[in-house]
Amino acid sequence: MELQWKMLTVKQEESEHKYSSAPLEWITMNTNIVYWLHASTNAQIHLIGNPVSWGVANLSLLAYQLLATVYMLRRRRGLKDLTDGAWQQFVSVGVVCAGGWMMNFLPFLLMDKTLFLYHYLPALCYLYLLSPALLEHVYTHLLSSGTPRRALCVCTSAVLVSIFTSYWNFSPLTYGSPELSANQLQALKWRDSWDILYRRR
C-alpha cells in the first residue's frame, strides 16, 4: 500500500524524458520512441505505429460519432433507419469500442506525470476493434444494392493493401532488421517530429 501511494503521489521530476509526449500527440502519431541503435550501423528499433492503420482507426472513431449523431437526430424526429435490434447492436459497439477508447485515453489528459506513446496502445486497441464493426454496419445496413457494396469491398481491399505496405516499409524500424541506409531512413521520416537516427557514411 505504501509503494502504491508513493507512485500515485510522487511529483513529476523537473527534467522531461527525451521521448516523453503529451496525450494529444498520440492521436496524431506525432511522436515515437527509440529503444535501440546498433553501435556501428543504422540498425535500430523504435516504438512507432503504422501510420495508415493509425489513421484508419481515428477515422473510424470520427465516422462512428458522426453516424451516431445522425441516427439520434433522426430518431428524435420519429425516423428509424434501423430496426430496434440493429440499433441496440450499434449502440453496444459504441459502448464497448468508443467507450473503451475513452476510458483508456481520457484519464491521461488529467495526469501530471511523464507519459509515453505506449500508454496509448490499450486505447488504440479499442479503435482497431471499432473499424471492422463499423465497416460491417455500413455494409449490412447502409448499402443495399450490389454496386455500392462492391465499391466498399474494393476500397476496403485498397486500404488493407496500404496498411500492409506501410507495415512492410516500417518493419525495419520495428524489428531492427534489415539495416537501412541514411537515405532510406530519411524517406521513412514522414513526420518532422519523429526522431529517426542515422549515421552518414
C-alpha atoms as a PDB file:
ATOM      1  CA  MET A   1       0.000   0.000   0.000  1.00  0.00           C
ATOM      2  CA  GLU A   2       2.862   2.366   0.831  1.00  0.00           C
ATOM      3  CA  LEU A   3       4.533   1.823  -2.542  1.00  0.00           C
ATOM      4  CA  GLN A   4       1.250   2.272  -4.387  1.00  0.00           C
ATOM      5  CA  TRP A   5       0.603   5.519  -2.543  1.00  0.00           C
ATOM      6  CA  LYS A   6       4.081   6.815  -3.383  1.00  0.00           C
ATOM      7  CA  MET A   7       3.603   6.008  -7.076  1.00  0.00           C
ATOM      8  CA  LEU A   8       0.320   7.908  -7.090  1.00  0.00           C
ATOM      9  CA  THR A   9       1.547  10.943  -5.165  1.00  0.00           C
ATOM     10  CA  VAL A  10       5.168  11.362  -6.276  1.00  0.00           C
ATOM     11  CA  LYS A  11       5.721  14.661  -8.017  1.00  0.00           C
ATOM     12  CA  GLN A  12       6.932  14.734 -11.578  1.00  0.00           C
ATOM     13  CA  GLU A  13      10.634  15.309 -11.990  1.00  0.00           C
ATOM     14  CA  GLU A  14      11.622  18.680 -13.371  1.00  0.00           C
ATOM     15  CA  SER A  15      13.599  17.209 -16.249  1.00  0.00           C
ATOM     16  CA  GLU A  16      11.467  15.769 -19.052  1.00  0.00           C
ATOM     17  CA  HIS A  17      12.427  12.489 -20.677  1.00  0.00           C
ATOM     18  CA  LYS A  18      13.595  12.865 -24.276  1.00  0.00           C
ATOM     19  CA  TYR A  19      10.841  10.609 -25.600  1.00  0.00           C
ATOM     20  CA  SER A  20       8.021  11.678 -23.320  1.00  0.00           C
ATOM     21  CA  SER A  21       4.938  13.040 -25.033  1.00  0.00           C
ATOM     22  CA  ALA A  22       1.551  14.611 -24.444  1.00  0.00           C
ATOM     23  CA  PRO A  23      -1.626  12.536 -24.890  1.00  0.00           C
ATOM     24  CA  LEU A  24      -2.871  14.614 -27.813  1.00  0.00           C
ATOM     25  CA  GLU A  25       0.328  13.788 -29.687  1.00  0.00           C
ATOM     26  CA  TRP A  26      -0.554  10.109 -29.537  1.00  0.00           C
ATOM     27  CA  ILE A  27      -3.727  10.528 -31.579  1.00  0.00           C
ATOM     28  CA  THR A  28      -1.872  12.120 -34.495  1.00  0.00           C
ATOM     29  CA  MET A  29       1.141   9.807 -34.033  1.00  0.00           C
ATOM     30  CA  ASN A  30       3.293  12.874 -33.618  1.00  0.00           C
ATOM     31  CA  THR A  31       5.897  11.021 -31.572  1.00  0.00           C
ATOM     32  CA  ASN A  32       7.954   7.845 -31.462  1.00  0.00           C
ATOM     33  CA  ILE A  33      10.364   6.162 -29.060  1.00  0.00           C
ATOM     34  CA  VAL A  34      13.843   4.921 -29.974  1.00  0.00           C
ATOM     35  CA  TYR A  35      14.719   1.811 -27.962  1.00  0.00           C
ATOM     36  CA  TRP A  36      17.928   0.612 -29.568  1.00  0.00           C
ATOM     37  CA  LEU A  37      20.597   1.767 -32.033  1.00  0.00           C
ATOM     38  CA  HIS A  38      23.374  -0.511 -33.226  1.00  0.00           C
ATOM     39  CA  ALA A  39      26.833   0.581 -32.139  1.00  0.00           C
ATOM     40  CA  SER A  40      28.233   0.838 -35.660  1.00  0.00           C
ATOM     41  CA  THR A  41      25.365   0.590 -38.178  1.00  0.00           C
ATOM     42  CA  ASN A  42      21.997   2.229 -38.819  1.00  0.00           C
ATOM     43  CA  ALA A  43      20.047  -0.762 -37.467  1.00  0.00           C
ATOM     44  CA  GLN A  44      17.598   0.481 -34.825  1.00  0.00           C
ATOM     45  CA  ILE A  45      14.381  -0.431 -33.032  1.00  0.00           C
ATOM     46  CA  HIS A  46      11.538   2.033 -32.475  1.00  0.00           C
ATOM     47  CA  LEU A  47       8.110   2.105 -30.974  1.00  0.00           C
ATOM     48  CA  ILE A  48       6.339   3.633 -33.937  1.00  0.00           C
ATOM     49  CA  GLY A  49       2.852   2.961 -35.192  1.00  0.00           C
ATOM     50  CA  ASN A  50       1.617   2.011 -38.620  1.00  0.00           C
ATOM     51  CA  PRO A  51       0.568   5.443 -39.958  1.00  0.00           C
ATOM     52  CA  VAL A  52      -2.137   4.016 -42.226  1.00  0.00           C
ATOM     53  CA  SER A  53      -3.855   1.764 -39.679  1.00  0.00           C
ATOM     54  CA  TRP A  54      -3.488   4.513 -37.052  1.00  0.00           C
ATOM     55  CA  GLY A  55      -5.274   6.949 -39.374  1.00  0.00           C
ATOM     56  CA  VAL A  56      -7.990   4.421 -40.232  1.00  0.00           C
ATOM     57  CA  ALA A  57      -8.604   3.858 -36.517  1.00  0.00           C
ATOM     58  CA  ASN A  58      -9.001   7.593 -35.897  1.00  0.00           C
ATOM     59  CA  LEU A  59     -11.313   7.967 -38.897  1.00  0.00           C
ATOM     60  CA  SER A  60     -13.420   5.081 -37.585  1.00  0.00           C
ATOM     61  CA  LEU A  61     -13.978   6.916 -34.320  1.00  0.00           C
ATOM     62  CA  LEU A  62     -14.977  10.113 -36.141  1.00  0.00           C
ATOM     63  CA  ALA A  63     -17.251   8.206 -38.525  1.00  0.00           C
ATOM     64  CA  TYR A  64     -18.970   6.399 -35.650  1.00  0.00           C
ATOM     65  CA  GLN A  65     -19.587   9.663 -33.793  1.00  0.00           C
ATOM     66  CA  LEU A  66     -20.981  11.304 -36.925  1.00  0.00           C
ATOM     67  CA  LEU A  67     -23.198   8.339 -37.746  1.00  0.00           C
ATOM     68  CA  ALA A  68     -24.449   8.079 -34.161  1.00  0.00           C
ATOM     69  CA  THR A  69     -25.319  11.791 -34.162  1.00  0.00           C
ATOM     70  CA  VAL A  70     -27.285  11.468 -37.419  1.00  0.00           C
ATOM     71  CA  TYR A  71     -29.143   8.388 -36.148  1.00  0.00           C
ATOM     72  CA  MET A  72     -30.082  10.047 -32.858  1.00  0.00           C
ATOM     73  CA  LEU A  73     -31.308  13.237 -34.534  1.00  0.00           C
ATOM     74  CA  ARG A  74     -33.455  11.254 -36.952  1.00  0.00           C
ATOM     75  CA  ARG A  75     -34.823   9.038 -34.181  1.00  0.00           C
ATOM     76  CA  ARG A  76     -35.847  12.138 -32.225  1.00  0.00           C
ATOM     77  CA  ARG A  77     -37.937  13.101 -35.242  1.00  0.00           C
ATOM     78  CA  GLY A  78     -39.540   9.678 -35.364  1.00  0.00           C
ATOM     79  CA  LEU A  79     -37.454   8.381 -38.283  1.00  0.00           C
ATOM     80  CA  LYS A  80     -35.989   4.980 -37.570  1.00  0.00           C
ATOM     81  CA  ASP A  81     -33.300   3.979 -40.052  1.00  0.00           C
ATOM     82  CA  LEU A  82     -32.520   0.783 -38.125  1.00  0.00           C
ATOM     83  CA  THR A  83     -34.580  -1.909 -36.515  1.00  0.00           C
ATOM     84  CA  ASP A  84     -34.528  -1.941 -32.722  1.00  0.00           C
ATOM     85  CA  GLY A  85     -32.163  -4.926 -32.740  1.00  0.00           C
ATOM     86  CA  ALA A  86     -29.746  -3.291 -35.179  1.00  0.00           C
ATOM     87  CA  TRP A  87     -29.871  -0.048 -33.182  1.00  0.00           C
ATOM     88  CA  GLN A  88     -29.047  -1.864 -29.945  1.00  0.00           C
ATOM     89  CA  GLN A  89     -26.152  -3.595 -31.670  1.00  0.00           C
ATOM     90  CA  PHE A  90     -24.863  -0.255 -32.986  1.00  0.00           C
ATOM     91  CA  VAL A  91     -25.107   1.274 -29.507  1.00  0.00           C
ATOM     92  CA  SER A  92     -23.339  -1.711 -27.962  1.00  0.00           C
ATOM     93  CA  VAL A  93     -20.456  -1.313 -30.400  1.00  0.00           C
ATOM     94  CA  GLY A  94     -20.138   2.300 -29.332  1.00  0.00           C
ATOM     95  CA  VAL A  95     -20.284   1.489 -25.631  1.00  0.00           C
ATOM     96  CA  VAL A  96     -17.588  -1.160 -25.897  1.00  0.00           C
ATOM     97  CA  CYS A  97     -15.266   0.336 -28.530  1.00  0.00           C
ATOM     98  CA  ALA A  98     -15.697   4.112 -28.262  1.00  0.00           C
ATOM     99  CA  GLY A  99     -16.308   3.829 -24.524  1.00  0.00           C
ATOM    100  CA  GLY A 100     -13.252   1.624 -24.086  1.00  0.00           C
ATOM    101  CA  TRP A 101     -11.132   4.144 -26.001  1.00  0.00           C
ATOM    102  CA  MET A 102     -12.373   6.990 -23.821  1.00  0.00           C
ATOM    103  CA  MET A 103     -11.788   5.092 -20.574  1.00  0.00           C
ATOM    104  CA  ASN A 104      -8.232   4.249 -21.591  1.00  0.00           C
ATOM    105  CA  PHE A 105      -7.328   7.656 -23.061  1.00  0.00           C
ATOM    106  CA  LEU A 106      -9.125  10.488 -21.283  1.00  0.00           C
ATOM    107  CA  PRO A 107      -7.566   9.859 -17.823  1.00  0.00           C
ATOM    108  CA  PHE A 108      -4.146  10.639 -19.283  1.00  0.00           C
ATOM    109  CA  LEU A 109      -5.310  14.175 -20.082  1.00  0.00           C
ATOM    110  CA  LEU A 110      -5.580  14.779 -16.333  1.00  0.00           C
ATOM    111  CA  MET A 111      -2.233  13.270 -15.369  1.00  0.00           C
ATOM    112  CA  ASP A 112       0.719  15.466 -14.486  1.00  0.00           C
ATOM    113  CA  LYS A 113       3.306  12.723 -14.905  1.00  0.00           C
ATOM    114  CA  THR A 114       5.791  11.735 -17.589  1.00  0.00           C
ATOM    115  CA  LEU A 115       3.867   9.924 -20.316  1.00  0.00           C
ATOM    116  CA  PHE A 116       4.961   7.924 -23.335  1.00  0.00           C
ATOM    117  CA  LEU A 117       3.449   6.696 -26.579  1.00  0.00           C
ATOM    118  CA  TYR A 118       2.997   3.153 -25.246  1.00  0.00           C
ATOM    119  CA  HIS A 119       0.423   4.446 -22.759  1.00  0.00           C
ATOM    120  CA  TYR A 120      -1.932   4.923 -25.736  1.00  0.00           C
ATOM    121  CA  LEU A 121      -1.752   1.330 -27.002  1.00  0.00           C
ATOM    122  CA  PRO A 122      -4.632  -0.087 -24.870  1.00  0.00           C
ATOM    123  CA  ALA A 123      -6.941   2.709 -26.061  1.00  0.00           C
ATOM    124  CA  LEU A 124      -5.832   2.200 -29.661  1.00  0.00           C
ATOM    125  CA  CYS A 125      -6.840  -1.472 -29.499  1.00  0.00           C
ATOM    126  CA  TYR A 126     -10.462  -0.412 -28.999  1.00  0.00           C
ATOM    127  CA  LEU A 127     -10.334   1.719 -32.139  1.00  0.00           C
ATOM    128  CA  TYR A 128      -8.918  -1.230 -34.051  1.00  0.00           C
ATOM    129  CA  LEU A 129     -11.955  -3.214 -32.881  1.00  0.00           C
ATOM    130  CA  LEU A 130     -14.283  -0.389 -33.904  1.00  0.00           C
ATOM    131  CA  SER A 131     -13.064  -0.265 -37.519  1.00  0.00           C
ATOM    132  CA  PRO A 132     -14.357  -3.687 -38.680  1.00  0.00           C
ATOM    133  CA  ALA A 133     -17.531  -3.357 -36.613  1.00  0.00           C
ATOM    134  CA  LEU A 134     -18.308  -0.046 -38.297  1.00  0.00           C
ATOM    135  CA  LEU A 135     -17.436  -1.481 -41.699  1.00  0.00           C
ATOM    136  CA  GLU A 136     -19.834  -4.385 -41.126  1.00  0.00           C
ATOM    137  CA  HIS A 137     -22.579  -1.965 -40.074  1.00  0.00           C
ATOM    138  CA  VAL A 138     -22.166   0.164 -43.193  1.00  0.00           C
ATOM    139  CA  TYR A 139     -22.094  -2.898 -45.457  1.00  0.00           C
ATOM    140  CA  THR A 140     -25.142  -4.522 -43.859  1.00  0.00           C
ATOM    141  CA  HIS A 141     -27.413  -1.593 -43.030  1.00  0.00           C
ATOM    142  CA  LEU A 142     -26.456   1.393 -45.196  1.00  0.00           C
ATOM    143  CA  LEU A 143     -25.619  -0.206 -48.540  1.00  0.00           C
ATOM    144  CA  SER A 144     -28.475  -2.171 -50.049  1.00  0.00           C
ATOM    145  CA  SER A 145     -27.550  -2.733 -53.687  1.00  0.00           C
ATOM    146  CA  GLY A 146     -24.677  -4.732 -55.131  1.00  0.00           C
ATOM    147  CA  THR A 147     -22.709  -1.904 -56.758  1.00  0.00           C
ATOM    148  CA  PRO A 148     -22.102   0.208 -53.617  1.00  0.00           C
ATOM    149  CA  ARG A 149     -21.208  -2.944 -51.704  1.00  0.00           C
ATOM    150  CA  ARG A 150     -18.694  -3.951 -54.370  1.00  0.00           C
ATOM    151  CA  ALA A 151     -17.237  -0.448 -54.280  1.00  0.00           C
ATOM    152  CA  LEU A 152     -16.879  -0.708 -50.495  1.00  0.00           C
ATOM    153  CA  CYS A 153     -15.105  -4.051 -50.875  1.00  0.00           C
ATOM    154  CA  VAL A 154     -12.693  -2.550 -53.400  1.00  0.00           C
ATOM    155  CA  CYS A 155     -11.974   0.419 -51.107  1.00  0.00           C
ATOM    156  CA  THR A 156     -11.506  -1.881 -48.128  1.00  0.00           C
ATOM    157  CA  SER A 157      -9.085  -4.035 -50.108  1.00  0.00           C
ATOM    158  CA  ALA A 158      -7.117  -0.940 -51.131  1.00  0.00           C
ATOM    159  CA  VAL A 159      -6.895   0.188 -47.506  1.00  0.00           C
ATOM    160  CA  LEU A 160      -5.741  -3.272 -46.390  1.00  0.00           C
ATOM    161  CA  VAL A 161      -3.036  -3.280 -49.075  1.00  0.00           C
ATOM    162  CA  SER A 162      -1.967   0.189 -47.926  1.00  0.00           C
ATOM    163  CA  ILE A 163      -1.788  -0.991 -44.311  1.00  0.00           C
ATOM    164  CA  PHE A 164       0.356  -3.980 -45.279  1.00  0.00           C
ATOM    165  CA  THR A 165       2.610  -1.804 -47.472  1.00  0.00           C
ATOM    166  CA  SER A 166       3.087   0.645 -44.612  1.00  0.00           C
ATOM    167  CA  TYR A 167       3.857  -2.255 -42.262  1.00  0.00           C
ATOM    168  CA  TRP A 168       6.416  -3.622 -44.716  1.00  0.00           C
ATOM    169  CA  ASN A 169       8.091  -0.216 -45.091  1.00  0.00           C
ATOM    170  CA  PHE A 170       8.317   0.460 -41.348  1.00  0.00           C
ATOM    171  CA  SER A 171       9.178  -3.093 -40.223  1.00  0.00           C
ATOM    172  CA  PRO A 172      12.961  -2.395 -40.285  1.00  0.00           C
ATOM    173  CA  LEU A 173      12.342   0.229 -37.599  1.00  0.00           C
ATOM    174  CA  THR A 174      10.147  -2.151 -35.605  1.00  0.00           C
ATOM    175  CA  TYR A 175      12.407  -5.211 -35.732  1.00  0.00           C
ATOM    176  CA  GLY A 176      15.826  -3.633 -36.325  1.00  0.00           C
ATOM    177  CA  SER A 177      16.416  -5.641 -39.481  1.00  0.00           C
ATOM    178  CA  PRO A 178      17.337  -5.231 -42.251  1.00  0.00           C
ATOM    179  CA  GLU A 179      19.648  -2.287 -41.766  1.00  0.00           C
ATOM    180  CA  LEU A 180      18.645   0.763 -43.814  1.00  0.00           C
ATOM    181  CA  SER A 181      20.809   3.434 -45.376  1.00  0.00           C
ATOM    182  CA  ALA A 182      20.655   7.049 -44.235  1.00  0.00           C
ATOM    183  CA  ASN A 183      18.615   7.983 -47.319  1.00  0.00           C
ATOM    184  CA  GLN A 184      16.141   5.158 -46.693  1.00  0.00           C
ATOM    185  CA  LEU A 185      15.746   6.230 -43.078  1.00  0.00           C
ATOM    186  CA  GLN A 186      15.149   9.832 -44.125  1.00  0.00           C
ATOM    187  CA  ALA A 187      12.448   8.631 -46.518  1.00  0.00           C
ATOM    188  CA  LEU A 188      10.673   6.946 -43.589  1.00  0.00           C
ATOM    189  CA  LYS A 189      10.570  10.158 -41.588  1.00  0.00           C
ATOM    190  CA  TRP A 190       7.003  11.023 -42.525  1.00  0.00           C
ATOM    191  CA  ARG A 191       6.677  13.464 -39.636  1.00  0.00           C
ATOM    192  CA  ASP A 192       9.270  16.119 -38.763  1.00  0.00           C
ATOM    193  CA  SER A 193       8.665  15.370 -35.077  1.00  0.00           C
ATOM    194  CA  TRP A 194       9.804  11.737 -35.417  1.00  0.00           C
ATOM    195  CA  ASP A 195      13.254  11.053 -34.017  1.00  0.00           C
ATOM    196  CA  ILE A 196      14.875   8.676 -36.514  1.00  0.00           C
ATOM    197  CA  LEU A 197      18.611   8.239 -36.055  1.00  0.00           C
ATOM    198  CA  TYR A 198      21.128   7.582 -38.806  1.00  0.00           C
ATOM    199  CA  ARG A 199      24.829   7.685 -39.447  1.00  0.00           C
ATOM    200  CA  ARG A 200      26.161   9.240 -42.625  1.00  0.00           C
ATOM    201  CA  ARG A 201      28.831   7.177 -44.343  1.00  0.00           C
END
